[in-house]
Coordinates of C-alpha atoms in Angstrom, one line a residue:
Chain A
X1 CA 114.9 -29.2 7.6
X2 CA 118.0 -32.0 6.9
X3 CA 120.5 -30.1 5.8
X4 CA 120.9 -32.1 3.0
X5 CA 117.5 -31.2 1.6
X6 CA 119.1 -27.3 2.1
X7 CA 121.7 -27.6 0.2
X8 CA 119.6 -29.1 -2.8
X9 CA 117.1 -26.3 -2.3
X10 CA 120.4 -23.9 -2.3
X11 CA 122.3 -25.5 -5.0
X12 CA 119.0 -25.4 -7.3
X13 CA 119.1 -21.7 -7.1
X14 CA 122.7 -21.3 -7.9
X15 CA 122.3 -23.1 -11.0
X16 CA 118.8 -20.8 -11.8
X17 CA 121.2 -18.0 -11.6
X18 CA 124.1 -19.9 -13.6
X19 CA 121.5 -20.8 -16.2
X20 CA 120.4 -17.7 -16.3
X21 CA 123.5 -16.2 -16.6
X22 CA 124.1 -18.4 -19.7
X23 CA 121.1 -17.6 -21.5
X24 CA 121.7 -14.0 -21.0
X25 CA 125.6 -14.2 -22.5
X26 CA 124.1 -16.2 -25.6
X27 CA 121.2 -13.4 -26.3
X28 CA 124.3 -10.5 -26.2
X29 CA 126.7 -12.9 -28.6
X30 CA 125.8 -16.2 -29.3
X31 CA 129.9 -17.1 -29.8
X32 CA 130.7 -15.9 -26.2
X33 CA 130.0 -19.5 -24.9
X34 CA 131.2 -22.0 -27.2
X35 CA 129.1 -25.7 -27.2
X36 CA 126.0 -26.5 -27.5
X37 CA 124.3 -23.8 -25.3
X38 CA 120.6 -24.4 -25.5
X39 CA 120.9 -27.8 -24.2
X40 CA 123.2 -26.2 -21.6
X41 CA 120.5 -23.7 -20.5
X42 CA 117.6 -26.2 -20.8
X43 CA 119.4 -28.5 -18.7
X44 CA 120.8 -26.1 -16.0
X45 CA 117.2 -24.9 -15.4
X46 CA 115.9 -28.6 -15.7
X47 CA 118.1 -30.8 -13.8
X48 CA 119.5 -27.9 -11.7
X49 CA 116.6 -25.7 -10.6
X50 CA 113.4 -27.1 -11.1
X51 CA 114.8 -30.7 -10.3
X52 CA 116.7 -29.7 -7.3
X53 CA 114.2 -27.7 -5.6
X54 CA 112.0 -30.9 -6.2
X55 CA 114.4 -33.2 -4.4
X56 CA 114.8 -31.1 -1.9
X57 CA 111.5 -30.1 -1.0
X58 CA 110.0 -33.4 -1.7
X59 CA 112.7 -35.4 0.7
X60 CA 111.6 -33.0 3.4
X61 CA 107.3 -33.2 3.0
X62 CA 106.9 -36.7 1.2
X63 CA 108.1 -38.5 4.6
X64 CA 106.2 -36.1 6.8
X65 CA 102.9 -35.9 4.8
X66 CA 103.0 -40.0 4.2
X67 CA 103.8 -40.4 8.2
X68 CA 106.5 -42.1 8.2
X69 CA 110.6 -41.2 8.2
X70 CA 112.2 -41.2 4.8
X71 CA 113.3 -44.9 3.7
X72 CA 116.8 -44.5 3.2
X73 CA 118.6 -41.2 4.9
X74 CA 121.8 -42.6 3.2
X75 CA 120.3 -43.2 -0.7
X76 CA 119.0 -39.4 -0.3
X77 CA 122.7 -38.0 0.2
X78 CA 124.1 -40.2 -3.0
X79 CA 121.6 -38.6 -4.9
X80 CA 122.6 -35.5 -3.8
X81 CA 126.5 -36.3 -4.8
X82 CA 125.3 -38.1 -8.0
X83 CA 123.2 -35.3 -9.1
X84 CA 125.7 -32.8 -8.7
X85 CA 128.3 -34.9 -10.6
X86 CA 126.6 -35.4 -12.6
X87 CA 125.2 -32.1 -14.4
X88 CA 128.6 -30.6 -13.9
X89 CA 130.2 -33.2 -16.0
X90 CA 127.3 -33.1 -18.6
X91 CA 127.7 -28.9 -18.8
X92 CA 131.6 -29.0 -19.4
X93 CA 130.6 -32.3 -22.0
X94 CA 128.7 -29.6 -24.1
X95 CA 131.3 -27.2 -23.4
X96 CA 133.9 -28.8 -25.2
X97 CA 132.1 -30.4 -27.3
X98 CA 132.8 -34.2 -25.5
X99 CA 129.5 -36.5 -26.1
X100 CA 131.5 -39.2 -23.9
X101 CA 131.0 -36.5 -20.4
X102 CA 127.8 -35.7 -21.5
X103 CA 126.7 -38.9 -21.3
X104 CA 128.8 -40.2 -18.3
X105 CA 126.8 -36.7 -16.5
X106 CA 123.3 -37.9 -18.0
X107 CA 124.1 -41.4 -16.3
X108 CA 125.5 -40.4 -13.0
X109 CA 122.1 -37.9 -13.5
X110 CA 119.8 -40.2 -14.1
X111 CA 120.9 -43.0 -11.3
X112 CA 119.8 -40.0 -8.7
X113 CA 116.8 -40.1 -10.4
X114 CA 116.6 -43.8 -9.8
X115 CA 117.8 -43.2 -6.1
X116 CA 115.0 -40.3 -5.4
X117 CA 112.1 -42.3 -7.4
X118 CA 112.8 -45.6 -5.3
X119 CA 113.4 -44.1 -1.8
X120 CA 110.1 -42.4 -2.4
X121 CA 108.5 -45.4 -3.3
X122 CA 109.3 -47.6 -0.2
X123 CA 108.6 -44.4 1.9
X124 CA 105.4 -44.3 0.7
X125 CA 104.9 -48.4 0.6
X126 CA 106.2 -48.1 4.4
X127 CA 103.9 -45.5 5.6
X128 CA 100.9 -47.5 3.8
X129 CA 102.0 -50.8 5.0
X130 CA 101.7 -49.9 8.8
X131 CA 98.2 -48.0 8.1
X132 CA 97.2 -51.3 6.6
X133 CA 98.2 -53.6 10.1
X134 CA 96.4 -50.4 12.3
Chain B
X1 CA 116.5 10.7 15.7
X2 CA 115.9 11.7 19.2
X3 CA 112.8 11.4 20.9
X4 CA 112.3 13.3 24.4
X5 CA 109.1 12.8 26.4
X6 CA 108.2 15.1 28.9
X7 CA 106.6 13.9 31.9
X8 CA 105.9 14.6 35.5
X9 CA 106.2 11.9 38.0
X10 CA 102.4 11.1 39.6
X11 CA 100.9 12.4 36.0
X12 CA 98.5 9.4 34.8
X13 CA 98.4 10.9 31.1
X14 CA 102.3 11.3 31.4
X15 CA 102.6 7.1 32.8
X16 CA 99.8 6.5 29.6
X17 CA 102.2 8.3 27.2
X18 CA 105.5 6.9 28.3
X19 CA 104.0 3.1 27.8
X20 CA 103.3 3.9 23.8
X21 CA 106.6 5.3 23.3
X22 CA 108.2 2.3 25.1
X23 CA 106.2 0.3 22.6
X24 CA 107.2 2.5 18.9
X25 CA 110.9 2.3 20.7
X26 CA 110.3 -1.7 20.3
X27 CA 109.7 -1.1 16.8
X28 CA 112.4 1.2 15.5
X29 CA 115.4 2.0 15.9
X30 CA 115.6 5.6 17.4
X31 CA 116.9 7.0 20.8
X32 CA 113.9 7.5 23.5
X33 CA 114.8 9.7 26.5
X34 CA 112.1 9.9 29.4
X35 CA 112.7 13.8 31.2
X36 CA 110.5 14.1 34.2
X37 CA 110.4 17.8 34.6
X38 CA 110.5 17.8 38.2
X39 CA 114.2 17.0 37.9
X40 CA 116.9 19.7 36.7
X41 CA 117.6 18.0 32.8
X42 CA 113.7 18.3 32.4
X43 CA 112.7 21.4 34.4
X44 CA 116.0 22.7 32.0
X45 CA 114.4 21.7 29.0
X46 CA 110.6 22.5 29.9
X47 CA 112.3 25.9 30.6
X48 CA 114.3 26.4 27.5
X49 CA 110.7 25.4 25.4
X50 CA 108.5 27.5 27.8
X51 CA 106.3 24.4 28.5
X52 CA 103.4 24.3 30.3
X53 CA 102.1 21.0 29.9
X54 CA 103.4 17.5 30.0
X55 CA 103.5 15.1 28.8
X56 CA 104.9 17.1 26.1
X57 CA 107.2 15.2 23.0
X58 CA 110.4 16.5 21.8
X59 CA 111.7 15.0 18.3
X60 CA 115.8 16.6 17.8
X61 CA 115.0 19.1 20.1
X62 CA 111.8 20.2 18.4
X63 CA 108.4 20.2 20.1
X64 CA 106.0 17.8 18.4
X65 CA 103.3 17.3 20.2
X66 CA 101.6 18.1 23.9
X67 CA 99.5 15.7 25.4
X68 CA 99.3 12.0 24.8
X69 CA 99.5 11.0 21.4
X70 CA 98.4 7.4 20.2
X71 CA 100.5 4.8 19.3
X72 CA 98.9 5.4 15.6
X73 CA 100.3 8.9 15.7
X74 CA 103.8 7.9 17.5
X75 CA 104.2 5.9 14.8
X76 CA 103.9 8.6 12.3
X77 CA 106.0 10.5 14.1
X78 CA 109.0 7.9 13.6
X79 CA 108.5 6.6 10.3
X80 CA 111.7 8.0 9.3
X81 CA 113.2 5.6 12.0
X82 CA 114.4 2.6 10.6
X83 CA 112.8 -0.7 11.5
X84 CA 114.1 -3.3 14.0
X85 CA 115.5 -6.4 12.9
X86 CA 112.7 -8.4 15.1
X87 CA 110.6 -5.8 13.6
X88 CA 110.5 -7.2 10.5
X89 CA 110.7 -10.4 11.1
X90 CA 107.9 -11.4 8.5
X91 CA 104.9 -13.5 10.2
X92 CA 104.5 -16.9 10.2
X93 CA 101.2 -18.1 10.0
X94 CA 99.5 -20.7 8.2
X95 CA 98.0 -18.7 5.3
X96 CA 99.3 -17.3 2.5
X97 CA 101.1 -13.6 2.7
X98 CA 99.5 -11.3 0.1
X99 CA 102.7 -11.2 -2.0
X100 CA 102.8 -14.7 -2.1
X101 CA 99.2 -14.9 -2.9
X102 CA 99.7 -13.2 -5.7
X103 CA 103.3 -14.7 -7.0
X104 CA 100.5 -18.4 -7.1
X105 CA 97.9 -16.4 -9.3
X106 CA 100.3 -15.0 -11.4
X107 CA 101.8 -18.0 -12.3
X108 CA 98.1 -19.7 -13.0
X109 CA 98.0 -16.8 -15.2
X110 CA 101.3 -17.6 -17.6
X111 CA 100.7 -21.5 -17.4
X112 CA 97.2 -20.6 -18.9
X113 CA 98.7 -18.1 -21.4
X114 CA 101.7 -20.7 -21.8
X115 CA 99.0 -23.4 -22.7
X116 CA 97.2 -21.2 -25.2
X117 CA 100.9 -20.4 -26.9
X118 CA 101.5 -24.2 -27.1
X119 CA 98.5 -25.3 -28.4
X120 CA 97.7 -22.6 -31.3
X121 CA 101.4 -21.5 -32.1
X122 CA 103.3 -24.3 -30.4
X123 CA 105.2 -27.4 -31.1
X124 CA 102.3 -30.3 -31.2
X125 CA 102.6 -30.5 -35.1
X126 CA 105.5 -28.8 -35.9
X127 CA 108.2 -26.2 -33.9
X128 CA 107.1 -22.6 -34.8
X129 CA 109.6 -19.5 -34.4
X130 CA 108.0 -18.3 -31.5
X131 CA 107.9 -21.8 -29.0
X132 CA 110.3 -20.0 -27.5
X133 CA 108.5 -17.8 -26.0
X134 CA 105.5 -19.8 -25.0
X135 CA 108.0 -22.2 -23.6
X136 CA 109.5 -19.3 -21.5
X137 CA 105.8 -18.3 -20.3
X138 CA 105.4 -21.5 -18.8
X139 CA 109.3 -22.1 -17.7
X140 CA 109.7 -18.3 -16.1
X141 CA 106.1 -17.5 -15.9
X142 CA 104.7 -20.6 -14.4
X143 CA 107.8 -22.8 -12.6
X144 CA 109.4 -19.8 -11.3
X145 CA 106.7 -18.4 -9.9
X146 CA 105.5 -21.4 -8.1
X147 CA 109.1 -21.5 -6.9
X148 CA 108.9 -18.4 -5.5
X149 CA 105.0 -18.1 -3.8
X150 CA 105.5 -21.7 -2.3
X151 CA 109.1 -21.2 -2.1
X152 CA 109.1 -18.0 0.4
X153 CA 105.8 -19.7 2.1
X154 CA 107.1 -22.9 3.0
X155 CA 110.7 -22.8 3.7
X156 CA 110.6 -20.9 6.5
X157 CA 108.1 -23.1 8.4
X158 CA 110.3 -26.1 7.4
X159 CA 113.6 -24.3 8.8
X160 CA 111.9 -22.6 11.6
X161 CA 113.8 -19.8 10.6
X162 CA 111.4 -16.6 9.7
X163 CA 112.2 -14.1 6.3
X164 CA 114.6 -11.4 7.8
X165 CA 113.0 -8.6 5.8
X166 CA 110.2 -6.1 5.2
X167 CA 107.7 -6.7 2.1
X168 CA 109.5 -4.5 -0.3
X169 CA 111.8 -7.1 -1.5
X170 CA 109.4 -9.5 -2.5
X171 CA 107.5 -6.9 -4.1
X172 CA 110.2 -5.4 -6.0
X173 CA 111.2 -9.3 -7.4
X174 CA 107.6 -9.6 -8.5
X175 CA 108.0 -6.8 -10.3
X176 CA 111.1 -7.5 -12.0
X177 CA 110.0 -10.9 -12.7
X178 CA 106.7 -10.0 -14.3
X179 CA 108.4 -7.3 -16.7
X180 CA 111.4 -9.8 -17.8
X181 CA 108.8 -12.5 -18.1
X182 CA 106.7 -10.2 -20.4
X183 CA 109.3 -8.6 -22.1
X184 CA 110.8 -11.7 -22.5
X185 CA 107.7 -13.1 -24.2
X186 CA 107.0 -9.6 -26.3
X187 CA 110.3 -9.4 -27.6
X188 CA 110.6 -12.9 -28.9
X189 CA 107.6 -12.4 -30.7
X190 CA 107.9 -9.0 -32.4
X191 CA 111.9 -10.2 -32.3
X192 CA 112.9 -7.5 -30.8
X193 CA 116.5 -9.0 -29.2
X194 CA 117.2 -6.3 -26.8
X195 CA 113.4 -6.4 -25.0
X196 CA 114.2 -9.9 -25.1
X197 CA 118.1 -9.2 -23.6
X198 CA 116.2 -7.2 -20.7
X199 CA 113.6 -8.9 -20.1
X200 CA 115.8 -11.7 -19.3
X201 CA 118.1 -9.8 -17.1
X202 CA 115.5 -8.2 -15.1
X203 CA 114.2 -12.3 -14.7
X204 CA 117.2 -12.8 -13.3
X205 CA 117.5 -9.6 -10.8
X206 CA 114.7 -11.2 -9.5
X207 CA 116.0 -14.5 -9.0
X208 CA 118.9 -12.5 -7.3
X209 CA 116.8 -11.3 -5.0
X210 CA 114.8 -14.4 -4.3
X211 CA 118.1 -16.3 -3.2
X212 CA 119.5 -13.3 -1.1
X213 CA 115.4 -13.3 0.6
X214 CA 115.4 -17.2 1.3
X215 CA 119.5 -17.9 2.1
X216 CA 119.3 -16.4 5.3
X217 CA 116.1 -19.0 6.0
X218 CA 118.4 -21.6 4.7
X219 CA 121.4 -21.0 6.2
X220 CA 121.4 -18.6 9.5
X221 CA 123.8 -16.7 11.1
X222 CA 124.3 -19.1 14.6
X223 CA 125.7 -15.9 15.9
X224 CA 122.0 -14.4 15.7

């Protein structure tokens, strides 16, 4: 396994244990985290575990189970920096209570999302293209 | 725990006993001395035990048993031993473990209860005070599980790197993770804040436990 694809699988259960964490200081005194927590928690789980573990899992099968090698090794490791720019900056946004991080995270976010949706689709176009000329 | 078998060189019974106990020494970690009693530390101790028969099998000095005794009942003998490390190496084959079995049906389970919750009670028409807890079904009861049955499947064949451990871990995360998810869920809806308090925590032990499980698969010692 790349070990790029480990560290997203590693990183997305840090931040299922940070989210966790945060949920858990809100339910024993809602004022011990100041911002706007639910969003926090919501998006920690979202965008860090569940979304994480998908990037990383999916970078590793989606090349192997289509049959060909990932389209772009390099657009896989800028989503791996984007994404964890990007809901670091969107967490310490709702922290302080600064829209303009939030939204410069949710960008830097959601061009990884770009990055993973389109290397996927010309991994999968590539594998179908050479079963097409066999 | 020391383990003395008694034997007598040219005894078939004695070579037949000495090859189980080579193999339960394979398994756990104790300290397996072979004495053949035509020599003076096992004539001494056949002596010291007034011992007729071999093979014969001392455990800390203590006869245990006279004659051969299967690998089934060597086994029993040592179950206090620890277990190797490449003991419990967990097996890697192309079906589903039984704990991980069950982490995928369990999680069918709280999608389908999660589904019901967000239907009749949910957020389609209008939020209701307890989405939260139907949302948590499917969040902790569904995602997580999935996470961790496919999780603790699959990333060890795609490392190559087996789970370092016995069963009991993943057991005792299942079972942390199906009382927060439930007390979770029950305490949001009879609002009771501190089953919801632990049944959050104890979600999170076994989140703990499911990262300290796979990070070894994920990142190994080199050294080992």
């Amino acid at each position: 396994m790349h070990k790029r694809n480990r560290l997203f699988v590693s990183i997305a259960l840090v931040y299922g244990l940070l989210g966790g964490l945060v949920a858990i200081l809100r339910l024993i005194d809602p004022a011990l985290i100041p911002g706007n927590v639910p969003r926090m928690h919501g998006h920690i789980m979202l965008l860090g575990l569940i979304l994480m573990m998908i990037y990383g899992i999916a970078l590793h099968v989606l090349p192997r189970f289509g049959g060909f090698p990932l389209y772009s090794e390099r657009m896989a490791d800028w989503q791996l920096y984007l994404a964890n720019a990007g809901l670091p900056l969107m967490i310490v946004g709702w922290l302080t209570f600064i829209d303009g991080w939030v939204i410069a995270g949710g960008l830097l976010s959601y061009a990884a999302i770009i990055l993973f949706g389109l290397n996927m689709i010309l991994t999968v176009r590539a594998a179908r293209s050479v079963s097409h000329e066999s | 725990m020391k383990v003395e078998l008694l034997v007598r060189s040219g005894c078939s019974s004695c070579a037949q006993a000495e090859a189980i106990w080579r193999l339960v020494v394979d398994e756990r970690e104790f300290e397996l001395a072979v004495l053949d009693v035509a020599e003076a530390a096992g004539s001494t101790r056949a002596e010291q035990l007034a011992l007729k028969a071999v093979p014969a099998v001392l455990m800390d000095g203590e006869l245990k048993a006279v004659g051969v005794v299967c690998i089934q009942e060597a086994r029993e003998l040592t179950q206090a031993a620890p277990l190797k490390a490449h003991a419990m190496l967990r097996r890697m084959g192309m079906f589903f473990s039984v704990e991980n079995r069950w982490f995928i049906v369990s999680a069918q389970v709280y999608l389908m209860l999660a589904g019901i919750g967000l239907v009749l009670n949910g957020s389609l028409l209008s939020d209701s005070a307890s989405r939260p807890a139907f949302l948590h079904l499917f969040t902790l009861g569904f995602l997580l599980f999935m996470i961790y049955g496919l999780g603790a499947h699959m990333l060890p064949r795609f490392t190559g790197n087996p789970l370092v451990e016995g069963s009991t871990w993943s057991w005792v995360q299942m079972g942390l993770a199906h009382v927060g998810v439930t007390a979770y869920a029950v305490g949001y809806f009879a609002g009771w804040q501190a089953l919801t308090l632990g049944g959050a925590v104890f979600a999170w032990c076994s989140l703990l436990i499911f990262l300290l499980r796979v990070w070894p698969v994920l990142w190994p010692n080199k050294r080992s």
